[in-house]
mmCIF file of C-alpha atoms in Angstrom:
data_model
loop_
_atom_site.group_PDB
_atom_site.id
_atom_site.type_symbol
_atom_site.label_atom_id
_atom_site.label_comp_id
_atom_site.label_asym_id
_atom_site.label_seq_id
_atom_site.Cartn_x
_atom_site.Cartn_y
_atom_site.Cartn_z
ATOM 1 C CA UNK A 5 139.075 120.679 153.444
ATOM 2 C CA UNK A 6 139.471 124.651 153.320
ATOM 3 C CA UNK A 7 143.276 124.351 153.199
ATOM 4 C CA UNK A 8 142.446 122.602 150.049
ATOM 5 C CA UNK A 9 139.878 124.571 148.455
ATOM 6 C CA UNK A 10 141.788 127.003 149.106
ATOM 7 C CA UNK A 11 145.066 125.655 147.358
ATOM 8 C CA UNK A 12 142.960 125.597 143.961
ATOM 9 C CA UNK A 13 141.568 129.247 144.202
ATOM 10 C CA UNK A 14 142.723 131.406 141.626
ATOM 11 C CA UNK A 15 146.125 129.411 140.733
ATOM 12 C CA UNK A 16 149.377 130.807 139.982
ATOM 13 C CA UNK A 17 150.900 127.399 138.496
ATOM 14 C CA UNK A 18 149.681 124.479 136.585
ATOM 15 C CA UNK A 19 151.144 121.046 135.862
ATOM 16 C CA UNK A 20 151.619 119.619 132.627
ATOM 17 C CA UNK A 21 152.421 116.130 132.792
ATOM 18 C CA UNK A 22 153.387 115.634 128.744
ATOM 19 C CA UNK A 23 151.844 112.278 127.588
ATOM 20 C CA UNK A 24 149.887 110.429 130.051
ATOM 21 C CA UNK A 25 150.678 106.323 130.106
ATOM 22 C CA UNK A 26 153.681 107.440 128.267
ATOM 23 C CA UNK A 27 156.104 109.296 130.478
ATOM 24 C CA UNK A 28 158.419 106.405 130.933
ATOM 25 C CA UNK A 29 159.373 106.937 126.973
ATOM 26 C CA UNK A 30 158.492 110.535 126.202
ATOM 27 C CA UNK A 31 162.240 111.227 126.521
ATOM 28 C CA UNK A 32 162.536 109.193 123.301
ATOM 29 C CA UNK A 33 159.065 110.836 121.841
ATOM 30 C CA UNK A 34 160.832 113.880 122.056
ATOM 31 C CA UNK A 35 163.295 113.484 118.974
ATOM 32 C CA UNK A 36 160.996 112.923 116.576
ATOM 33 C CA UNK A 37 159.211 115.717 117.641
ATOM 34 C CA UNK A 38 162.468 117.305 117.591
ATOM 35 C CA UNK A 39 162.633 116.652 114.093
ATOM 36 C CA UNK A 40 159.842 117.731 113.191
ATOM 37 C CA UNK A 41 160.213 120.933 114.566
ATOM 38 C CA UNK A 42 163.352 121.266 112.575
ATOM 39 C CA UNK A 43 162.064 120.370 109.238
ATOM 40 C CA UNK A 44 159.500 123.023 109.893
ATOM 41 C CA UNK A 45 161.539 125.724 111.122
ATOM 42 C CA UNK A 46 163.715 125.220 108.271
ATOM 43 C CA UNK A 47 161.685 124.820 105.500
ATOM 44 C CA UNK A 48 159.523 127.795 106.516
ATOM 45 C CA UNK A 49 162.342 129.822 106.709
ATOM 46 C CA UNK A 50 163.262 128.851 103.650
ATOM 47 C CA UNK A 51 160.007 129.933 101.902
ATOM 48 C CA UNK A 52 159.941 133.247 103.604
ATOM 49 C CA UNK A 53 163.512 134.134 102.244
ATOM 50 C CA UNK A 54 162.694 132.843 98.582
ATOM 51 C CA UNK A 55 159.092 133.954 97.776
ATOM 52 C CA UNK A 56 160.172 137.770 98.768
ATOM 53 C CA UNK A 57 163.040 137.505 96.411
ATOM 54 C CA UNK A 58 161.760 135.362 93.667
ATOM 55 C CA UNK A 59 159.875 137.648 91.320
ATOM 56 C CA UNK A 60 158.112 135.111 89.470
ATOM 57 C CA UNK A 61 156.573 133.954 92.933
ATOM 58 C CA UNK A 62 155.278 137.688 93.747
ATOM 59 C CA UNK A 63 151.790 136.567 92.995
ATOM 60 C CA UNK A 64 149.091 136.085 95.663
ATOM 61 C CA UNK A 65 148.988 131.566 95.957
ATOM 62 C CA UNK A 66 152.707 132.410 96.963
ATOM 63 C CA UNK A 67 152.036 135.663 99.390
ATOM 64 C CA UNK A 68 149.271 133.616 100.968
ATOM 65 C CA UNK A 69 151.753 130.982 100.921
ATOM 66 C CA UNK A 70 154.031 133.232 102.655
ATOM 67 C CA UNK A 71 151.649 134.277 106.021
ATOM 68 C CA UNK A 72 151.367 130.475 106.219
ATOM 69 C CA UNK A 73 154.620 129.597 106.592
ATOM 70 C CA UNK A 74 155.096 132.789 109.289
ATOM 71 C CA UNK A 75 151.820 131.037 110.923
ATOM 72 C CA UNK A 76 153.383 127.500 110.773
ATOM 73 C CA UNK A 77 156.736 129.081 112.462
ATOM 74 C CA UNK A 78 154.760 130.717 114.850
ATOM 75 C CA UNK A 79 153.262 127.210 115.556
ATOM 76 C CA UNK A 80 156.247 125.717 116.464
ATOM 77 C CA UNK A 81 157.497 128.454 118.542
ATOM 78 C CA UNK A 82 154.680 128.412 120.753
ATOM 79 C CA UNK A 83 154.449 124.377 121.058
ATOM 80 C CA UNK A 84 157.879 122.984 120.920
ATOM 81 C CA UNK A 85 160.446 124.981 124.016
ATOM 82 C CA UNK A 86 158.025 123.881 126.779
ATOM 83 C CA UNK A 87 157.178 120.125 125.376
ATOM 84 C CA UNK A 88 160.562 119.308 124.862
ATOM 85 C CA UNK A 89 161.413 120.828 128.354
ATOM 86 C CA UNK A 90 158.794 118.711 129.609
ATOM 87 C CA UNK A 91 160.206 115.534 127.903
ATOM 88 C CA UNK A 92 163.520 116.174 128.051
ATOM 89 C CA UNK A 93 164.139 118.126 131.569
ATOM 90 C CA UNK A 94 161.286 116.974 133.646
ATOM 91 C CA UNK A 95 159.930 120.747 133.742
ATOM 92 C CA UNK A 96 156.539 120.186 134.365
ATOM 93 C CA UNK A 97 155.443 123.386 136.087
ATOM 94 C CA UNK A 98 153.739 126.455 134.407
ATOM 95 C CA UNK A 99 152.419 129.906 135.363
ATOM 96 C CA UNK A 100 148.878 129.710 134.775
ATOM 97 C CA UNK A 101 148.901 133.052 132.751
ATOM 98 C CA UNK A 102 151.519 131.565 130.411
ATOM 99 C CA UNK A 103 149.453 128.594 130.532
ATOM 100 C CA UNK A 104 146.341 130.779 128.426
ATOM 101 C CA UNK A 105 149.197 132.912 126.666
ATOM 102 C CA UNK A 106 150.290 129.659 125.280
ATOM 103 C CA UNK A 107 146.417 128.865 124.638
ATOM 104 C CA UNK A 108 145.438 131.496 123.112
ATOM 105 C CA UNK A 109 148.769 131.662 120.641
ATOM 106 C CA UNK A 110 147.738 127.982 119.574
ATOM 107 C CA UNK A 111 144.358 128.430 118.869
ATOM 108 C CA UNK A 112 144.599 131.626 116.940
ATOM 109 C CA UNK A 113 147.300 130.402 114.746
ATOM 110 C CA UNK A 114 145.264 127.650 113.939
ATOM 111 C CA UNK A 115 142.560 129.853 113.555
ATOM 112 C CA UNK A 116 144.568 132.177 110.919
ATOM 113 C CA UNK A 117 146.113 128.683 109.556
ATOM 114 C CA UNK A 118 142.521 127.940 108.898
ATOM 115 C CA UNK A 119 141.639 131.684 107.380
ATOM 116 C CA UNK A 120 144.610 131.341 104.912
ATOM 117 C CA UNK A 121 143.625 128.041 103.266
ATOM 118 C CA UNK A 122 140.313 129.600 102.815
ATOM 119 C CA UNK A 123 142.152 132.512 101.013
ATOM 120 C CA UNK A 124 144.236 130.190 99.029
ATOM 121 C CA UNK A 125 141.200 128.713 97.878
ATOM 122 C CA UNK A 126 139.651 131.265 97.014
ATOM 123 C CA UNK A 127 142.694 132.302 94.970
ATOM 124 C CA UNK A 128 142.346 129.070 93.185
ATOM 125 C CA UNK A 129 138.875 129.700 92.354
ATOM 126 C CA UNK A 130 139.297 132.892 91.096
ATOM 127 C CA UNK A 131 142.236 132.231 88.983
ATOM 128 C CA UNK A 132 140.698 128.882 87.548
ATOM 129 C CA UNK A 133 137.130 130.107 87.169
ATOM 130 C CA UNK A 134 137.563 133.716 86.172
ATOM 131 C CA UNK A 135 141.202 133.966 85.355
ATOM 132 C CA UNK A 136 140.662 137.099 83.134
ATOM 133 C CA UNK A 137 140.045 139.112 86.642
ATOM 134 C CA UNK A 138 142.345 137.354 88.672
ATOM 135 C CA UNK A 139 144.405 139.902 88.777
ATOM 136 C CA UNK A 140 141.950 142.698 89.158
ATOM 137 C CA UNK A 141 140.339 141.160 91.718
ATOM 138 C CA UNK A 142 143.076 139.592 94.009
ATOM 139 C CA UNK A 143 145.194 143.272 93.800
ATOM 140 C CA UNK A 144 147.763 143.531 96.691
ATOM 141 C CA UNK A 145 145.081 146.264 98.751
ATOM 142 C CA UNK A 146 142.385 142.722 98.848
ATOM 143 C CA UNK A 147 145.637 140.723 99.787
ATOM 144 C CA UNK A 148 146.458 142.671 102.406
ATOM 145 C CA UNK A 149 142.867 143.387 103.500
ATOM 146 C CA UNK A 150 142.182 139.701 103.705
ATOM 147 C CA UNK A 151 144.918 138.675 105.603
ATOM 148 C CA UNK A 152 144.451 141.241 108.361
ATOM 149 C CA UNK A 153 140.322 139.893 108.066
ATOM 150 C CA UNK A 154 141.921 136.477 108.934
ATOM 151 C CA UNK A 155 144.330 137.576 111.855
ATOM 152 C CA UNK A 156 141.592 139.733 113.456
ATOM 153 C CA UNK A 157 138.763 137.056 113.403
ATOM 154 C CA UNK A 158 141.231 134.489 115.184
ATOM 155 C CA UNK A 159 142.005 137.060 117.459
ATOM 156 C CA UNK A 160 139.317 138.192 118.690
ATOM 157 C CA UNK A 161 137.449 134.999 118.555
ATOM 158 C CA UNK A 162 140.172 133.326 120.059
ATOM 159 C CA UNK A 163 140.857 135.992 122.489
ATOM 160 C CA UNK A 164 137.885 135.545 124.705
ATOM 161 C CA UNK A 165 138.703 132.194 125.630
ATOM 162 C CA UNK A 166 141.578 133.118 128.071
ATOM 163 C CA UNK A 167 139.172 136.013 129.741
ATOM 164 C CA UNK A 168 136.601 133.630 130.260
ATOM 165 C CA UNK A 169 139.162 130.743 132.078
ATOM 166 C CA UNK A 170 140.069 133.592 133.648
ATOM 167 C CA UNK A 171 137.333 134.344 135.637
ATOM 168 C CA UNK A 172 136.985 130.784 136.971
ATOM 169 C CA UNK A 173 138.378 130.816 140.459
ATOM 170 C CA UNK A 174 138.132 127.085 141.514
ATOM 171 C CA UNK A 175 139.815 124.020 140.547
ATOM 172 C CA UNK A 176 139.740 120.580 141.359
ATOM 173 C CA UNK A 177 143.421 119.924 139.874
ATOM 174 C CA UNK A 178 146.001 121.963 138.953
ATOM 175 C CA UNK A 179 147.559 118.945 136.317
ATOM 176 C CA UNK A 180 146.744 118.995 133.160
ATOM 177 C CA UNK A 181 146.936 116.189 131.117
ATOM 178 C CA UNK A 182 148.919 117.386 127.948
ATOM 179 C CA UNK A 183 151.947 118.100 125.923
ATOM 180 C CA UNK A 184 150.967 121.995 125.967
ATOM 181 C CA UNK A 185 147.796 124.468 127.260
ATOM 182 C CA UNK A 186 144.492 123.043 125.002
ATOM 183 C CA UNK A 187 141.383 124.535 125.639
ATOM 184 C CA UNK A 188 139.303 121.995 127.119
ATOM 185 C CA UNK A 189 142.246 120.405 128.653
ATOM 186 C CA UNK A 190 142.136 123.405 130.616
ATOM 187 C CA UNK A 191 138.412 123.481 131.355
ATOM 188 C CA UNK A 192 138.456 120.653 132.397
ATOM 189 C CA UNK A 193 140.316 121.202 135.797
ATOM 190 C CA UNK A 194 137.336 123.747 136.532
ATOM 191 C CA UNK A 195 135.396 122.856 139.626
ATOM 192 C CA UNK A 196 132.544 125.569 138.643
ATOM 193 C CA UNK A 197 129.863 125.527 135.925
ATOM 194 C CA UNK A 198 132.193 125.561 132.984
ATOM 195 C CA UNK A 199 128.806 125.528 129.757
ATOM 196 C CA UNK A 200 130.375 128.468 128.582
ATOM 197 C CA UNK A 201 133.447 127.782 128.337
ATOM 198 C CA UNK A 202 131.998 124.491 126.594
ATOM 199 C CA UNK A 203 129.742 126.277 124.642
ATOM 200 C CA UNK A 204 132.026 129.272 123.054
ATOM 201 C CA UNK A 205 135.189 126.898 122.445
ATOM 202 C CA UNK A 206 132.687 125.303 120.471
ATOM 203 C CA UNK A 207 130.845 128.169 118.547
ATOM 204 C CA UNK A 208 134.797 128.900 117.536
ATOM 205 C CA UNK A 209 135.883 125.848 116.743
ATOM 206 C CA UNK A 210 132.434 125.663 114.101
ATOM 207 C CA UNK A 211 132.690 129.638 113.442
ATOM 208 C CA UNK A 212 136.460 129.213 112.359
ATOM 209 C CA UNK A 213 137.346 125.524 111.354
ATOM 210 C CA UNK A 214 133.868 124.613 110.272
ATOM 211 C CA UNK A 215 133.382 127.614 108.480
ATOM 212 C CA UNK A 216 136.277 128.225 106.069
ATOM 213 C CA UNK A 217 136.347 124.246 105.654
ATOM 214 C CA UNK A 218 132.430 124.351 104.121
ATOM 215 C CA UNK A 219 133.449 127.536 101.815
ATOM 216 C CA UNK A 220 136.955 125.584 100.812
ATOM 217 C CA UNK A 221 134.706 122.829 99.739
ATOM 218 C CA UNK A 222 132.253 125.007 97.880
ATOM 219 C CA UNK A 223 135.455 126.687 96.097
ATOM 220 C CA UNK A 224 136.686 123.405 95.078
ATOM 221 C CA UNK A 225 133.133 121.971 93.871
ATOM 222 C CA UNK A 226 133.365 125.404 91.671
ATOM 223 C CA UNK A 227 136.763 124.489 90.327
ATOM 224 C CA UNK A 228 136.006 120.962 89.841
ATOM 225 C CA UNK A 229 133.138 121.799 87.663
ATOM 226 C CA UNK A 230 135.362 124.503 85.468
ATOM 227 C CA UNK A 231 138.432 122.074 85.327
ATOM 228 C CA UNK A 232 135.849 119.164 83.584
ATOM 229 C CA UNK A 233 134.146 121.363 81.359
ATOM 230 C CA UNK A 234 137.724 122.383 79.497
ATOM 231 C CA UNK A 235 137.903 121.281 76.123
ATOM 232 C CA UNK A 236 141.263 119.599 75.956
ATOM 233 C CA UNK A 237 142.982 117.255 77.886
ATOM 234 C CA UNK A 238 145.820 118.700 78.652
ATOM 235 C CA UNK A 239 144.377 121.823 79.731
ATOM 236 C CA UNK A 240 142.084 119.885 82.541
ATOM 237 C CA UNK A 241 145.680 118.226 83.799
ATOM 238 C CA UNK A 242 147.361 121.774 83.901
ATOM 239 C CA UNK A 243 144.602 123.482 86.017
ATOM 240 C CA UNK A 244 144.604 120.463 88.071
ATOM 241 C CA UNK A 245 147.674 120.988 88.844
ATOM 242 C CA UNK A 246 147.936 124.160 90.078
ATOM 243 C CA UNK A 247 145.598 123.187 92.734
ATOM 244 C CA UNK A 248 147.108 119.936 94.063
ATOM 245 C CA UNK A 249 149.638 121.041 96.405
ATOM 246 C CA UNK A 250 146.486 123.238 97.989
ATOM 247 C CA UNK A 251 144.930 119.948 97.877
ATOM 248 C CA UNK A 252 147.335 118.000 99.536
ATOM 249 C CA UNK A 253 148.151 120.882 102.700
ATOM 250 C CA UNK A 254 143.962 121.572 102.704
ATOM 251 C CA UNK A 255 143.119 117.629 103.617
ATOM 252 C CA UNK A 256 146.246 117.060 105.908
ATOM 253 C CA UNK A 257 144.788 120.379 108.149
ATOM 254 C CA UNK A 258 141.650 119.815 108.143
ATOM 255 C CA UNK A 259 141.485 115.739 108.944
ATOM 256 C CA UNK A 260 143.831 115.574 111.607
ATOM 257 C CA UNK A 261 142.200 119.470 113.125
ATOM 258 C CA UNK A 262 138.122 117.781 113.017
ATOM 259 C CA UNK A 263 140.059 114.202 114.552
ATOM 260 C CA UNK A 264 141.560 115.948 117.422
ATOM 261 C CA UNK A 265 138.777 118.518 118.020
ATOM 262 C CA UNK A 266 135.800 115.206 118.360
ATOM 263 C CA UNK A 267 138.247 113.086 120.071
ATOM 264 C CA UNK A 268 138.402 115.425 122.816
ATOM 265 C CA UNK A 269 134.998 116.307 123.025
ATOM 266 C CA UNK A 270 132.908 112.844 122.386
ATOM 267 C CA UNK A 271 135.393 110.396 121.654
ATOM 268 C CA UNK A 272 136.498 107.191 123.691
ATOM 269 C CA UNK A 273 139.756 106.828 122.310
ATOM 270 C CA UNK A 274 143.304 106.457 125.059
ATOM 271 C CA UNK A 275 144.746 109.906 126.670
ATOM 272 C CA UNK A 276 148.374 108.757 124.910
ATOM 273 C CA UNK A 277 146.119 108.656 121.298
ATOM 274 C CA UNK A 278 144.385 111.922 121.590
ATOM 275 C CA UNK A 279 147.555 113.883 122.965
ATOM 276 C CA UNK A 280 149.768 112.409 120.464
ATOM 277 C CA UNK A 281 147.334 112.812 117.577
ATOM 278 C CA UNK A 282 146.913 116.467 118.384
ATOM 279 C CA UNK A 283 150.685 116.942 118.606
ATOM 280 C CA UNK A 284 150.768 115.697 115.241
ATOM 281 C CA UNK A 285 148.273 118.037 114.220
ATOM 282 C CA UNK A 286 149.890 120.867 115.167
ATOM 283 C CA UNK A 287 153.450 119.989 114.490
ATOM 284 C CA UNK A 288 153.145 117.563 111.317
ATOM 285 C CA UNK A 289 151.130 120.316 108.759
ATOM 286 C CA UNK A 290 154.313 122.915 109.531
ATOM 287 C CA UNK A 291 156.724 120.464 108.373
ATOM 288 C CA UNK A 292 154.494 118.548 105.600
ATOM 289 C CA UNK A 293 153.578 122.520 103.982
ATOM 290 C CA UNK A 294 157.188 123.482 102.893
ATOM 291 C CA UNK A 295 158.023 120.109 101.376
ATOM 292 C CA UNK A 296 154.647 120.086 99.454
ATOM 293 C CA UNK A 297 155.057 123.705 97.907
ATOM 294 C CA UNK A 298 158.497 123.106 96.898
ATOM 295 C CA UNK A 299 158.014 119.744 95.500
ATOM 296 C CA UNK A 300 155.282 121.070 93.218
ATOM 297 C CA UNK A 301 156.706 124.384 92.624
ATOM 298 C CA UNK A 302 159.770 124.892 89.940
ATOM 299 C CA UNK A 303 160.683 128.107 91.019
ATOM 300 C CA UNK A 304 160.942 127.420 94.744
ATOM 301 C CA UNK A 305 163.017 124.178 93.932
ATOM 302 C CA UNK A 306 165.332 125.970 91.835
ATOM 303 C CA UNK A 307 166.167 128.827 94.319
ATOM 304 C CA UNK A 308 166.559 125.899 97.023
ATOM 305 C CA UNK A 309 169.356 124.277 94.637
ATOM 306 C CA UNK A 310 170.842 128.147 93.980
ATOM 307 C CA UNK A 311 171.482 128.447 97.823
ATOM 308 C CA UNK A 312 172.959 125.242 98.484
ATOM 309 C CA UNK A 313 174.947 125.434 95.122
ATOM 310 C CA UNK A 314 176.388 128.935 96.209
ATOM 311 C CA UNK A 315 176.778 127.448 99.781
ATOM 312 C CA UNK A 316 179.068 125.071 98.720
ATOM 313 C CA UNK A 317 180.967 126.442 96.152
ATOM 314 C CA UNK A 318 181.675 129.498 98.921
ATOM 315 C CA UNK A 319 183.196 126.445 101.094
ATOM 316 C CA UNK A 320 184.948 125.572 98.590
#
């Protein structure tokens, strides 16, 4: 019984076993995710080179638009090498300090992912609701300002949660059962009082997601109320408009983020759902933001078409 306690104190490695009740065809879960992955790396990519070099996108929906994409590559980065290694290579082991590096990359991504949309609404209240000060007020000093606000909060909200798994010394397993290093996946191979832990990933789960989502729908009540109280038709459609592709990225986060985040806590739905859904989350917005943007953006469809135009005709 010591040997064994004493094979859980203070860990070096953990196990992540991918998709639990699924292992058998994870190998072919993996290509989709693959995909995924791909459309997001490349259509973020995309968006940083074009809104830098695009003056007519040098305005601050697009710069937001910008630190989302980096966020949504960053995403990717820190999620897809080890779950496809997992899938694909059987490469289950992890140093536990990678194992909260990983953690605490996730979390404050999605915690600056969550920051930004609340920026971008903002920007869409601002230039709906007072658009003569739109650009007084969102000058590139508040840009700049706001987007180091958002990376600090997530930070150093998100920060603590590694330090305090790190003081717990005592585990009752070492596997956890996930794609990648979640929070209370983690926790939950703690053999000490873990409230805490419980306690604070939920005070930043409320303080970050539940926050900016309640001030996103306050913005949008605002702009609602503006947009119906325009005179003339086709005014109404045009400010409408501008806000549906924030629309569109705003609902996919936030439904699939609040699905995951009560699934895990006080749901009763399968292991397989709940990892795959949260995969999703993470993986699916990355992909889904590029193609909404440059669907419902001229400018960023027309530089797309440039590059491929000039990419063939160099071929040629």
């Amino acid at each position: 019984m010591g040997s064994t306690n004493m094979s859980y104190l203070n860990p070096k490695t953990v196990i992540l076993i991918g998709i639990p009740g699924l292992q058998h065809v994870q190998f072919w879960i993996g290509f989709p995710f693959l995909g995924v992955c791909l459309v997001a790396l490349l259509g973020n990519t995309f968006l940083l080179i074009i809104i830098p070099i695009e003056r007519s996108l040098h305005q601050p929906m697009y710069i937001f638009l910008a630190v989302l994409s980096a966020t949504d590559l960053g995403l990717c980065v820190a999620i897809a090498p080890k779950m496809l290694a997992i899938f694909w290579f059987d490469s289950y082991s992890m140093a536990f300090d990678a194992c909260l590096t990983q953690l605490f990359f996730i979390h404050a991504l999605q915690g600056m992912e969550s920051g930004i949309l609340l920026a971008m609404a903002f920007d869409r209240y601002v230039a709906i609701c007072n658009p003569l000060r739109h650009t007084s007020i969102l000058t590139p000093f508040f840009l700049t300002r706001v987007v180091l606000m958002v990376a600090i909060r997530a930070t150093v909200l998100v920060g603590i949660l590694p330090i305090l798994l790190k003081r717990l010394n005592f585990f009752h397993s070492l596997v956890i059962v996930h794609s990648y290093c979640e929070h209370m996946a983690v926790v939950k191979l703690a053999a000490e009082d873990v409230r805490i832990n419980k306690s604070y990933g939920l005070f930043v789960a409320f303080a970050i997601l539940g926050f900016d989502m309640i001030f996103v729908f306050i913005s949008y009540i605002l702009i609602f109320q503006a947009v119906f109280h325009l005179p003339q038709k086709e005014a109404r459609i045009k400010a409408f408009n501008t806000c549906t592709a924030h629309i569109v990225v705003f609902l996919e986060f936030y439904i699939l983020a609040f699905f995951s985040f009560f699934s895990h806590r006080f749901g009763h739905v399968l292991p397989y759902v709940h990892i795959l859904l949260s995969t999703i989350y993470l993986l699916v917005p990355p992909a889904l933001n590029p193609i909404v943007y440059g669907v419902k953006t001229r400018e960023i469809r027309r530089r797309v078409a440039q590059m491929f135009v000039l990419k063939s005709t160099t071929q040629q």
